[in-house]
Short mmCIF file of C-alpha atoms in Angstrom, two decimals:
data_model
loop_
_atom_site.label_atom_id
_atom_site.label_comp_id
_atom_site.label_asym_id
_atom_site.label_seq_id
_atom_site.Cartn_x
_atom_site.Cartn_y
_atom_site.Cartn_z
CA MET T 13 0.00 0.00 0.00
CA GLU T 14 1.34 3.41 -0.94
CA ASN T 15 1.88 5.94 1.79
CA MET T 16 1.09 9.52 0.95
CA GLN T 17 3.41 12.34 1.86
CA ASP T 18 1.77 15.28 3.55
CA LYS T 19 3.93 18.08 2.16
CA ARG T 20 2.76 20.70 4.65
CA ALA T 21 3.68 18.70 7.72
CA GLY T 22 6.56 16.75 6.15
CA ARG T 23 5.02 13.61 7.56
CA VAL T 24 3.30 10.64 6.06
CA VAL T 25 -0.46 10.41 6.19
CA ILE T 26 -1.50 6.82 6.83
CA PRO T 27 -4.53 5.87 4.76
CA GLN T 28 -7.34 4.42 6.85
CA THR T 29 -7.98 0.79 6.01
CA GLU T 30 -10.78 -1.58 6.87
CA HIS T 31 -8.47 -4.22 8.38
CA PRO T 32 -5.48 -3.93 10.71
CA LEU T 33 -2.10 -4.39 9.00
CA VAL T 34 -1.30 -7.30 11.31
CA GLU T 35 -3.90 -9.75 12.58
CA ILE T 36 -2.61 -12.50 14.84
CA GLY T 37 -5.38 -15.00 15.49
CA ASN T 38 -5.24 -17.75 18.11
CA VAL T 39 -1.67 -18.76 17.38
CA THR T 40 -0.48 -21.85 19.21
CA LYS T 41 2.95 -23.40 18.80
CA LYS T 42 4.24 -26.46 20.58
CA VAL T 43 7.70 -27.97 20.34
CA ARG T 44 7.80 -31.52 21.61
CA ARG T 45 5.60 -31.31 24.70
CA ARG T 46 6.35 -27.70 25.53
CA THR T 47 3.84 -25.01 24.59
CA LEU T 48 5.77 -21.96 23.36
CA LEU T 49 2.72 -19.96 22.30
CA LYS T 50 -0.81 -20.53 23.55
CA ASP T 51 -3.75 -19.04 21.72
CA VAL T 52 -2.06 -15.68 21.15
CA SER T 53 -4.20 -13.03 19.43
CA PHE T 54 -3.78 -9.30 18.83
CA ASN T 55 -3.83 -6.76 16.03
CA VAL T 56 -1.46 -3.99 14.99
CA GLU T 57 -2.92 -1.03 13.12
CA GLN T 58 -1.22 0.69 10.20
CA GLY T 59 1.22 3.41 11.31
CA GLU T 60 1.53 2.23 14.91
CA ILE T 61 4.64 1.39 16.87
CA CYS T 62 3.75 -1.71 18.84
CA GLY T 63 6.00 -2.91 21.66
CA LEU T 64 6.18 -6.65 22.31
CA LEU T 65 7.11 -7.23 25.94
CA GLY T 66 7.82 -10.27 27.99
CA PRO T 67 10.49 -11.87 30.14
CA ASN T 68 13.16 -14.13 28.62
CA GLY T 69 11.62 -17.30 27.22
CA ALA T 70 8.13 -15.79 27.13
CA GLY T 71 7.72 -16.61 23.42
CA LYS T 72 8.49 -13.23 21.77
CA THR T 73 11.04 -14.57 19.28
CA THR T 74 8.88 -17.64 18.59
CA LEU T 75 5.98 -15.31 17.75
CA ILE T 76 8.25 -13.26 15.47
CA ARG T 77 9.42 -16.46 13.76
CA VAL T 78 5.77 -17.40 13.17
CA MET T 79 5.02 -13.89 11.83
CA THR T 80 7.92 -14.06 9.38
CA GLY T 81 7.02 -17.59 8.25
CA LEU T 82 10.21 -19.17 9.55
CA ILE T 83 8.13 -21.61 11.58
CA ARG T 84 4.51 -22.70 11.24
CA PRO T 85 1.96 -22.43 14.03
CA ASP T 86 0.27 -25.66 15.12
CA SER T 87 -3.01 -23.77 15.01
CA GLY T 88 -4.16 -20.25 14.31
CA ASP T 89 -2.83 -17.91 11.66
CA VAL T 90 -1.18 -14.56 11.10
CA PHE T 91 -2.43 -12.17 8.44
CA ILE T 92 -0.15 -9.40 7.19
CA GLY T 93 -1.76 -6.94 4.81
CA GLY T 94 -4.61 -9.41 4.42
CA SER T 95 -2.37 -12.35 3.37
CA SER T 96 -2.04 -15.47 5.48
CA VAL T 97 1.53 -16.20 6.53
CA VAL T 98 0.66 -19.91 6.65
CA ARG T 99 -1.06 -20.23 3.25
CA GLN T 100 0.27 -17.23 1.26
CA ARG T 101 3.70 -16.75 2.82
CA GLU T 102 5.27 -15.04 -0.19
CA ASN T 103 2.43 -12.47 -0.42
CA ALA T 104 2.60 -11.82 3.31
CA ALA T 105 6.42 -11.56 3.22
CA ALA T 106 6.19 -8.77 0.64
CA HIS T 107 4.69 -6.58 3.40
CA ILE T 108 7.40 -7.37 5.97
CA GLY T 109 10.97 -6.34 6.70
CA ALA T 110 12.49 -7.94 9.75
CA ILE T 111 15.41 -8.50 12.05
CA VAL T 112 14.91 -11.89 13.67
CA GLU T 113 17.04 -12.44 16.78
CA SER T 114 20.51 -11.03 16.24
CA PRO T 115 21.48 -9.22 13.02
CA ILE T 116 23.58 -11.90 11.29
CA PHE T 117 24.88 -11.19 7.78
CA PHE T 118 26.99 -12.97 5.20
CA PRO T 119 30.33 -12.16 6.87
CA TYR T 120 32.39 -12.60 3.71
CA MET T 121 30.64 -9.59 2.11
CA THR T 122 30.70 -5.85 2.75
CA GLY T 123 27.63 -4.11 4.12
CA ARG T 124 26.75 -2.81 0.65
CA ASP T 125 27.32 -6.25 -0.95
CA ASN T 126 24.95 -7.78 1.61
CA LEU T 127 22.25 -5.25 0.79
CA GLU T 128 22.73 -5.53 -2.99
CA ASN T 129 22.61 -9.30 -2.71
CA LEU T 130 19.37 -9.23 -0.71
CA ALA T 131 17.86 -6.55 -2.97
CA LEU T 132 17.90 -9.18 -5.74
CA LEU T 133 15.25 -11.04 -3.74
CA HIS T 134 12.63 -8.28 -3.94
CA PRO T 135 10.13 -8.31 -6.80
CA ASN T 136 9.74 -4.52 -6.58
CA LEU T 137 13.45 -4.01 -7.38
CA PRO T 138 13.72 -5.78 -10.73
CA ASP T 139 16.61 -3.89 -12.35
CA ARG T 140 20.11 -2.97 -11.28
CA LYS T 141 19.49 0.80 -11.29
CA ALA T 142 16.48 0.47 -8.97
CA ARG T 143 18.42 -1.83 -6.64
CA ARG T 144 21.44 0.49 -6.41
CA LYS T 145 19.18 3.48 -5.76
CA ARG T 146 17.27 1.66 -3.03
CA VAL T 147 20.46 0.38 -1.37
CA ASN T 148 21.84 3.94 -1.26
CA GLU T 149 18.53 5.21 0.14
CA VAL T 150 18.38 2.69 2.99
CA LEU T 151 22.07 3.20 3.81
CA GLU T 152 21.37 6.91 4.09
CA ILE T 153 18.27 6.35 6.25
CA VAL T 154 20.28 4.35 8.80
CA ARG T 155 23.35 6.61 8.35
CA MET T 156 25.64 3.79 7.27
CA ASP T 157 26.61 5.18 3.86
CA LYS T 158 30.18 6.00 4.91
CA ARG T 159 31.03 2.52 6.22
CA ALA T 160 29.03 0.54 3.68
CA ASP T 161 32.03 -0.70 1.71
CA GLU T 162 33.74 -2.35 4.68
CA LYS T 163 33.41 -6.07 5.47
CA VAL T 164 30.55 -6.78 7.89
CA LYS T 165 32.89 -8.68 10.21
CA THR T 166 34.60 -5.35 11.02
CA TYR T 167 31.32 -3.71 12.17
CA SER T 168 30.39 -2.98 15.79
CA LEU T 169 27.13 -4.44 17.11
CA GLY T 170 25.48 -1.03 16.77
CA MET T 171 26.46 -0.84 13.10
CA LYS T 172 25.18 -4.37 12.54
CA GLN T 173 21.85 -3.39 14.13
CA ARG T 174 21.62 -0.39 11.80
CA LEU T 175 22.54 -2.53 8.80
CA GLY T 176 19.88 -4.96 10.02
CA ILE T 177 17.28 -2.20 9.84
CA ALA T 178 18.62 -1.21 6.39
CA GLN T 179 18.11 -4.74 5.05
CA ALA T 180 14.64 -4.79 6.58
CA LEU T 181 13.79 -1.58 4.71
CA LEU T 182 15.03 -2.82 1.30
CA GLY T 183 11.67 -3.86 -0.13
CA ASP T 184 9.97 -0.73 1.26
CA PRO T 185 7.67 -2.86 3.47
CA GLU T 186 4.72 -1.45 5.40
CA LEU T 187 5.67 -3.46 8.49
CA LEU T 188 9.03 -3.62 10.26
CA ILE T 189 9.53 -6.37 12.80
CA LEU T 190 12.52 -5.68 15.03
CA ASP T 191 13.50 -8.38 17.50
CA GLU T 192 15.53 -6.90 20.37
CA PRO T 193 17.14 -4.23 18.15
CA ALA T 194 18.72 -2.48 21.16
CA ASN T 195 20.60 -5.57 22.36
CA GLY T 196 24.24 -4.73 23.00
CA LEU T 197 23.91 -1.03 22.20
CA ASP T 198 25.43 1.68 24.37
CA PRO T 199 23.25 4.60 25.57
CA MET T 200 24.11 6.70 22.51
CA GLY T 201 23.33 3.78 20.22
CA ILE T 202 19.99 3.23 21.99
CA ARG T 203 19.13 6.89 21.59
CA GLU T 204 20.01 6.83 17.87
CA LEU T 205 17.92 3.68 17.43
CA ARG T 206 14.95 5.33 19.16
CA GLU T 207 15.23 8.36 16.88
CA LEU T 208 15.52 6.12 13.84
CA ILE T 209 12.39 4.13 14.74
CA LEU T 210 10.44 7.34 15.29
CA ARG T 211 11.71 8.71 11.95
CA LEU T 212 10.62 5.52 10.21
CA LYS T 213 7.15 6.01 11.61
CA HIS T 214 6.78 9.75 11.06
CA GLU T 215 8.77 10.33 7.85
CA PHE T 216 8.24 7.02 6.08
CA GLY T 217 4.91 5.90 7.49
CA LYS T 218 6.17 2.53 8.66
CA THR T 219 4.33 0.31 11.10
CA VAL T 220 6.80 -1.13 13.60
CA LEU T 221 6.55 -4.14 15.89
CA VAL T 222 9.49 -4.00 18.27
CA SER T 223 10.41 -6.45 21.00
CA SER T 224 12.69 -5.23 23.75
CA HIS T 225 13.53 -5.47 27.43
CA LEU T 226 14.23 -1.73 27.60
CA LEU T 227 10.95 -0.57 29.07
CA ASP T 228 11.95 3.10 29.25
CA GLU T 229 12.66 3.08 25.54
CA LEU T 230 9.40 1.35 24.68
CA GLN T 231 7.53 3.87 26.84
CA LYS T 232 9.05 6.68 24.77
CA ILE T 233 8.18 5.28 21.35
CA CYS T 234 5.27 2.84 21.49
CA ASP T 235 1.62 3.61 20.79
CA ARG T 236 0.50 0.12 21.74
CA ILE T 237 1.91 -2.56 24.02
CA VAL T 238 1.45 -6.33 23.91
CA VAL T 239 2.72 -8.39 26.85
CA ILE T 240 3.42 -12.10 26.63
CA ARG T 241 4.14 -14.36 29.58
CA GLU T 242 4.83 -18.09 29.30
CA GLY T 243 3.50 -18.10 25.76
CA GLU T 244 0.21 -16.39 26.61
CA ARG T 245 -0.85 -12.87 25.80
CA VAL T 246 -1.58 -11.18 29.12
CA PHE T 247 -2.11 -7.63 27.85
CA ALA T 248 -2.79 -5.82 24.58
CA GLY T 249 -3.70 -2.17 24.59
CA SER T 250 -2.48 1.39 24.37
CA ARG T 251 0.60 2.56 26.22
CA GLU T 252 -1.62 4.71 28.45
CA GLU T 253 -3.86 1.76 29.30
CA MET T 254 -0.83 -0.30 30.23
CA ILE T 255 0.69 2.35 32.45
CA GLY T 256 -2.67 3.13 34.05
CA ARG T 257 -2.23 4.15 37.66
CA HIS T 258 1.48 3.24 37.71
CA ALA T 259 4.39 5.66 37.56
CA GLY T 260 5.64 4.15 34.33
CA LEU T 261 5.78 1.14 32.06
CA GLU T 262 8.38 -0.60 34.20
CA GLU T 263 6.19 -0.58 37.31
CA ALA T 264 3.17 -1.75 35.32
CA PHE T 265 5.18 -4.53 33.70
CA VAL T 266 6.69 -5.73 36.99
CA GLU T 267 3.25 -5.86 38.60
CA MET T 268 1.88 -7.75 35.61
CA MET T 269 4.68 -10.30 35.84
CA THR T 270 4.41 -10.82 39.58
CA THR T 271 0.64 -11.16 39.99
CA MET W 1310 5.87 0.96 -4.05
CA ASN W 1311 4.71 -1.78 -6.35
CA LYS W 1312 5.37 -5.16 -4.79
CA GLY W 1313 5.51 -6.90 -8.20
CA SER W 1314 4.45 -10.44 -9.00
CA GLY W 1315 7.52 -12.46 -7.99
CA VAL W 1316 11.30 -12.63 -8.08
CA GLY W 1317 12.62 -13.86 -11.43
CA MET W 1318 14.85 -16.94 -11.60
CA GLY W 1319 17.63 -14.75 -13.05
CA ASN W 1320 17.77 -12.62 -9.90
CA LEU W 1321 17.59 -15.68 -7.64
CA ILE W 1322 20.53 -17.23 -9.51
CA ARG W 1323 22.54 -13.98 -9.41
CA SER W 1324 21.94 -13.64 -5.67
CA GLU W 1325 23.03 -17.22 -4.95
CA ALA W 1326 26.02 -16.99 -7.31
CA GLN W 1327 27.21 -13.84 -5.52
CA ARG W 1328 27.09 -15.65 -2.18
CA VAL W 1329 28.91 -18.70 -3.53
CA PHE W 1330 31.66 -16.77 -5.31
CA LYS W 1331 32.24 -14.26 -2.48
CA ARG W 1332 33.36 -17.13 -0.23
CA LYS W 1333 37.12 -17.53 -0.17
CA ARG W 1334 36.69 -21.28 0.30
CA THR W 1335 34.95 -21.59 -3.07
CA TRP W 1336 37.95 -20.05 -4.81
CA ALA W 1337 40.41 -22.09 -2.75
CA VAL W 1338 38.65 -25.36 -3.66
CA ALA W 1339 38.44 -24.41 -7.36
CA ILE W 1340 42.11 -23.37 -7.52
CA VAL W 1341 43.28 -26.55 -5.76
CA TYR W 1342 41.22 -28.63 -8.21
CA ILE W 1343 42.70 -26.81 -11.22
CA VAL W 1344 46.23 -27.35 -9.87
CA PHE W 1345 45.45 -31.06 -9.53
CA VAL W 1346 44.20 -31.15 -13.15
CA LEU W 1347 47.55 -29.77 -14.33
CA LEU W 1348 49.50 -32.17 -12.09
CA GLU W 1349 47.45 -35.10 -13.36
CA CYS W 1350 48.28 -34.10 -16.96
CA LEU W 1351 51.97 -34.19 -16.02
CA PHE W 1352 51.49 -37.56 -14.32
CA LEU W 1353 49.82 -39.07 -17.41
CA THR W 1354 52.69 -37.84 -19.61
CA MET W 1355 55.14 -39.71 -17.42
CA MET W 1356 53.04 -42.90 -17.15
CA ASN W 1357 51.60 -43.10 -20.70
CA THR W 1358 49.27 -45.79 -19.32
CA SER W 1359 45.95 -45.75 -17.47
CA PHE W 1360 43.15 -48.14 -16.51
CA TYR W 1361 39.50 -48.76 -17.40
CA ASP W 1362 39.26 -50.65 -14.11
CA ALA W 1363 41.46 -52.77 -11.87
CA GLU W 1364 41.77 -55.48 -14.54
CA HIS W 1365 42.05 -53.57 -17.84
CA SER W 1366 44.94 -51.24 -18.61
CA VAL W 1367 45.26 -49.12 -21.74
CA ALA W 1368 48.13 -47.34 -23.52
CA LEU W 1369 47.31 -43.65 -23.78
CA ASN W 1370 47.51 -41.64 -27.00
CA SER W 1371 46.31 -38.32 -28.38
CA LEU W 1372 42.74 -39.60 -28.91
CA ASN W 1373 41.91 -41.62 -25.80
CA THR W 1374 43.59 -39.64 -22.97
CA ALA W 1375 40.84 -37.11 -22.07
CA PRO W 1376 38.47 -39.53 -20.25
CA PHE W 1377 41.36 -41.05 -18.27
CA LEU W 1378 42.32 -37.61 -16.92
CA LEU W 1379 39.13 -37.69 -14.82
CA ARG W 1380 39.98 -41.06 -13.27
CA GLU W 1381 41.75 -39.73 -10.16
CA LEU W 1382 40.25 -36.24 -10.38
CA ALA W 1383 36.71 -37.63 -9.97
CA ILE W 1384 37.78 -38.96 -6.56
CA LEU W 1385 38.98 -35.47 -5.62
CA MET W 1386 35.71 -34.07 -6.95
CA ASN W 1387 33.47 -36.53 -5.04
CA PHE W 1388 35.41 -36.59 -1.78
CA VAL W 1389 36.58 -32.98 -1.46
CA VAL W 1390 35.22 -30.46 -3.97
CA ILE W 1391 31.52 -31.34 -4.00
CA PRO W 1392 31.12 -32.18 -0.27
CA MET W 1393 32.86 -28.92 0.72
CA LEU W 1394 30.87 -26.75 -1.69
CA ALA W 1395 27.57 -28.45 -0.86
CA ALA W 1396 28.16 -28.31 2.91
CA ASP W 1397 28.95 -24.59 2.64
CA SER W 1398 26.13 -23.68 0.31
CA PHE W 1399 23.29 -25.81 1.72
CA GLY W 1400 24.46 -25.87 5.34
CA GLY W 1401 26.89 -23.04 6.12
CA ASP W 1402 24.61 -20.04 5.79
CA VAL W 1403 21.71 -21.97 7.37
CA SER W 1404 23.87 -22.96 10.32
CA SER W 1405 25.19 -19.43 10.90
CA GLY W 1406 21.67 -17.99 10.70
CA ALA W 1407 22.58 -15.66 7.80
CA LEU W 1408 20.25 -17.43 5.37
CA ARG W 1409 17.34 -16.13 7.48
CA LEU W 1410 17.92 -12.86 5.61
CA ALA W 1411 16.91 -14.61 2.40
CA LEU W 1412 14.26 -16.90 3.89
CA ILE W 1413 12.09 -14.03 5.17
CA ARG W 1414 11.90 -12.45 1.68
CA PRO W 1415 8.99 -12.99 -0.70
CA ILE W 1416 10.63 -15.87 -2.55
CA SER W 1417 9.83 -19.56 -2.85
CA ARG W 1418 12.08 -21.62 -0.58
CA GLY W 1419 11.74 -24.61 -2.89
CA LYS W 1420 13.13 -22.46 -5.71
CA LEU W 1421 15.92 -21.33 -3.40
CA PHE W 1422 16.96 -24.97 -2.93
CA LEU W 1423 16.87 -25.62 -6.68
CA VAL W 1424 18.84 -22.43 -7.38
CA LYS W 1425 21.53 -23.47 -4.89
CA TRP W 1426 21.75 -26.81 -6.68
CA LEU W 1427 21.85 -25.11 -10.08
CA VAL W 1428 24.59 -22.63 -9.12
CA LEU W 1429 26.80 -25.36 -7.63
CA GLY W 1430 26.04 -27.45 -10.73
CA MET W 1431 27.25 -24.59 -12.93
CA LEU W 1432 30.44 -24.25 -10.88
CA VAL W 1433 31.14 -27.99 -10.91
CA GLY W 1434 30.10 -28.08 -14.59
CA GLY W 1435 32.68 -25.37 -15.31
CA LEU W 1436 35.39 -27.40 -13.55
CA THR W 1437 34.33 -30.54 -15.44
CA LEU W 1438 34.40 -28.65 -18.75
CA PHE W 1439 37.85 -27.31 -17.88
CA THR W 1440 39.04 -30.86 -17.15
CA TRP W 1441 37.71 -32.11 -20.50
CA ALA W 1442 39.23 -29.17 -22.39
CA ALA W 1443 42.57 -29.53 -20.58
CA GLY W 1444 42.59 -33.29 -21.26
CA THR W 1445 41.75 -32.85 -24.95
CA VAL W 1446 44.29 -30.07 -25.58
CA PHE W 1447 47.00 -31.69 -23.48
CA ALA W 1448 46.54 -35.09 -25.23
CA GLY W 1449 46.89 -33.43 -28.65
CA ILE W 1450 50.12 -31.72 -27.58
CA ALA W 1451 51.90 -34.15 -25.25
CA MET W 1452 50.64 -37.69 -25.87
CA PRO W 1453 51.73 -40.06 -28.69
CA PRO W 1454 49.83 -39.08 -31.86
CA ALA W 1455 47.22 -41.51 -33.20
CA SER W 1456 44.65 -41.39 -36.02
CA GLU W 1457 42.60 -44.25 -34.58
CA THR W 1458 42.13 -45.75 -31.12
CA THR W 1459 40.16 -48.48 -29.39
CA LEU W 1460 37.79 -47.57 -26.60
CA MET W 1461 35.91 -49.96 -24.30
CA GLY W 1462 32.57 -50.80 -25.86
CA ALA W 1463 33.03 -48.38 -28.75
CA GLY W 1464 35.63 -50.46 -30.59
CA ALA W 1465 38.01 -48.74 -33.02
CA VAL W 1466 37.18 -45.05 -33.46
CA GLY W 1467 38.72 -42.13 -35.33
CA ARG W 1468 39.19 -38.54 -34.20
CA MET W 1469 35.46 -37.66 -34.18
CA GLY W 1470 34.46 -40.92 -32.53
CA ALA W 1471 37.01 -40.40 -29.75
CA LEU W 1472 35.81 -36.82 -29.27
CA GLY W 1473 32.20 -38.03 -29.05
CA PHE W 1474 33.15 -40.74 -26.53
CA SER W 1475 35.02 -38.27 -24.32
CA LEU W 1476 32.10 -35.81 -24.43
CA GLY W 1477 29.69 -38.61 -23.50
CA PHE W 1478 32.02 -39.72 -20.72
CA TYR W 1479 32.25 -36.21 -19.23
CA GLY W 1480 28.50 -35.70 -19.70
CA VAL W 1481 27.70 -38.79 -17.61
CA ALA W 1482 30.36 -37.73 -15.07
CA LEU W 1483 28.66 -34.34 -14.74
CA CYS W 1484 25.33 -36.11 -14.08
CA VAL W 1485 27.04 -38.11 -11.30
CA PHE W 1486 28.43 -34.87 -9.83
CA LEU W 1487 25.00 -33.19 -10.04
CA ALA W 1488 23.44 -36.16 -8.26
CA LEU W 1489 26.04 -35.91 -5.50
CA ILE W 1490 25.34 -32.17 -5.10
CA GLY W 1491 21.65 -33.08 -4.72
CA VAL W 1492 22.56 -35.70 -2.11
CA GLY W 1493 24.60 -32.97 -0.37
CA GLY W 1494 21.54 -30.71 -0.32
CA VAL W 1495 19.41 -33.41 1.28
CA VAL W 1496 22.11 -34.34 3.82
CA ALA W 1497 22.64 -30.67 4.78
CA ARG W 1498 18.86 -30.36 5.23
CA LEU W 1499 19.17 -32.96 7.99
CA VAL W 1500 22.48 -31.71 9.49
CA PRO W 1501 23.10 -28.06 8.54
CA ASN W 1502 26.38 -27.82 10.46
CA PRO W 1503 28.91 -27.69 7.58
CA VAL W 1504 31.42 -30.06 9.20
CA LEU W 1505 28.74 -32.65 10.00
CA ALA W 1506 27.19 -32.18 6.55
CA TYR W 1507 30.61 -32.83 4.96
CA ILE W 1508 31.03 -36.02 6.99
CA GLY W 1509 27.44 -36.99 6.19
CA ILE W 1510 28.03 -36.68 2.44
CA LEU W 1511 31.15 -38.86 2.67
CA ALA W 1512 29.14 -41.36 4.73
CA VAL W 1513 26.53 -41.54 1.94
CA ILE W 1514 29.24 -42.18 -0.69
CA VAL W 1515 30.89 -44.93 1.32
CA GLY W 1516 27.69 -46.25 2.89
CA GLY W 1517 26.05 -46.50 -0.55
CA LEU W 1518 28.27 -49.51 -1.24
CA TYR W 1519 26.65 -51.39 1.65
CA VAL W 1520 23.17 -50.53 0.38
CA SER W 1521 23.62 -51.67 -3.22
CA ASP W 1522 26.40 -52.48 -5.70
CA ALA W 1523 24.58 -50.17 -8.12
CA LEU W 1524 25.68 -47.16 -5.99
CA VAL W 1525 29.40 -47.95 -6.51
CA PHE W 1526 29.51 -45.13 -9.09
CA LEU W 1527 29.61 -42.57 -6.24
CA LEU W 1528 32.91 -44.09 -5.15
CA SER W 1529 34.58 -45.06 -8.44
CA VAL W 1530 33.08 -42.68 -10.97
CA SER W 1531 35.27 -43.38 -13.99
CA ASP W 1532 35.22 -47.21 -13.70
CA SER W 1533 31.43 -47.15 -13.59
CA ILE W 1534 31.13 -44.77 -16.55
CA PHE W 1535 33.52 -46.87 -18.66
CA HIS W 1536 31.45 -49.97 -17.87
CA PHE W 1537 28.18 -48.11 -18.52
CA LEU W 1538 29.33 -46.66 -21.86
CA GLY W 1539 31.08 -49.96 -22.76
CA ARG W 1540 27.84 -51.89 -22.00
CA THR W 1541 29.83 -54.51 -20.13
CA GLY W 1542 26.79 -55.44 -18.00
CA GLY W 1543 26.95 -55.90 -14.24
CA SER W 1544 25.75 -53.41 -11.68
CA ASP W 1545 26.90 -50.40 -13.75
CA ALA W 1546 24.38 -51.21 -16.51
CA SER W 1547 21.72 -49.54 -14.34
CA LEU W 1548 23.74 -46.32 -13.93
CA GLY W 1549 21.44 -44.33 -16.24
CA TRP W 1550 18.17 -44.94 -14.48
CA ILE W 1551 19.74 -44.84 -11.01
CA LEU W 1552 21.14 -41.40 -11.81
CA CYS W 1553 17.72 -40.25 -13.06
CA ALA W 1554 16.05 -41.62 -9.91
CA LEU W 1555 18.66 -40.01 -7.66
CA LEU W 1556 18.34 -36.62 -9.38
CA ALA W 1557 14.53 -36.74 -9.27
CA GLY W 1558 14.50 -38.00 -5.67
CA CYS W 1559 16.86 -35.29 -4.43
CA ALA W 1560 14.88 -32.61 -6.32
CA ILE W 1561 11.59 -33.72 -4.75
CA ILE W 1562 12.92 -34.31 -1.22
CA GLY W 1563 15.02 -31.13 -1.27
CA THR W 1564 12.28 -28.88 -2.64
CA LEU W 1565 9.59 -30.20 -0.30
CA GLY W 1566 12.04 -30.23 2.60
CA TRP W 1567 12.93 -26.58 2.10
CA GLN W 1568 9.29 -25.56 1.58
CA ARG W 1569 8.05 -27.30 4.69
CA ARG W 1570 10.91 -27.23 7.14
CA GLU W 1571 10.95 -25.23 10.35
CA TRP W 1572 13.78 -22.70 10.27
CA ASN W 1573 14.97 -22.61 13.85
CA GLN W 1574 18.60 -21.64 13.18
#
């Protein structure tokens, strides 16, 4: 879906649609006898930043793997842009850009080579000129254009995270799924990441689903929060609803985890 | 932005070829193989004799040398070149987690498996073609000249007959190599760790002998092809259909396996 640029405000106007961009319906996933996800359901609307919260082992990465089609749910389904991830994975994948777990690249290539290689896998970038242009655009968005021609194995974790976001943006997807993008970043890196995510929402009209343990950061950027505990969704609502009577997201989260 | 209807095979092949040829190990394996081709040429010049199998020797000349160049090189190909390339391509990037970057894109994973097979096939095909060309040119320059020669099963042949035999020989050899790449893809589907995948492929080559005599061609490629082309009967008579079955089986198992597997790495 095309996003329209509001020239007066310099921001993207998100067209109102009948259906949410992401619909997660009753997803259950078991591995051997262990239930990793149990009947998880929630929606993410177009243009939102949605925080996915939960303690270690709660099922966040499993849910992200299901959303990106890396694993199949035992029951339930995920619809992205109206396409089922289970039955129409390639259609659904065209709407998604993602970092799943840590940002791992082909280490024998430079940052630019990695992006140009992956750009070949997008139907909306059919010719070389379009691919080069898009690679330069995404490198500029994440401010990696000056280090793009160095081998990935020389990059710091922060640079790898930014390159991870660049590869996620390659196909100009409506939805970005970022799994623990702040892992290993120093305070400056975390701040830059926060600003980048907000820019992606406001300037480029992206919908972002971000999982993180950094509750302060999520409080600053998220419109909606989903909390998962032991594979079950225990909360889905606006940031304000989550915080409620508490002093902040952290207090609300701790209470939710301990009761 | 228009999402388009699908990624073309050309772009899938280019993407895979970039990954294969950016690995230093690919170049190292190819260069080592080429050095062995040249050393084997030197060795044949000194020996002037080779073997169809353990019982039949043959004096080499300018017309019959090319197929015999592959005799020892096929062992290098089946035990080192193909297992290393297949373990890296089908297992390495899966094991490291880097292939996730490709797997989450709007592309068919079955096609991705076939493209990996195709790109490795083109690389191994290039090395096989180089071996044939080196053998043909080297024989014309360095081996005793002949206007006629006798080849197993083909009888006495002239220049064109010998050329046709050597092309047929290398063509069947390439099919064997392609089948082994397919086996590598299936093995790496089960054990993506490149070291374990490498060992697994060797285990299939050696273990095949215990399953059926008809699978001996994975171990002694040139003997089996000489027997197959020479129509000498025995277990190698079934080489043609076994190769077809192996290629089809690997294509089906590999494609379905990649479409349906859970990507936990």
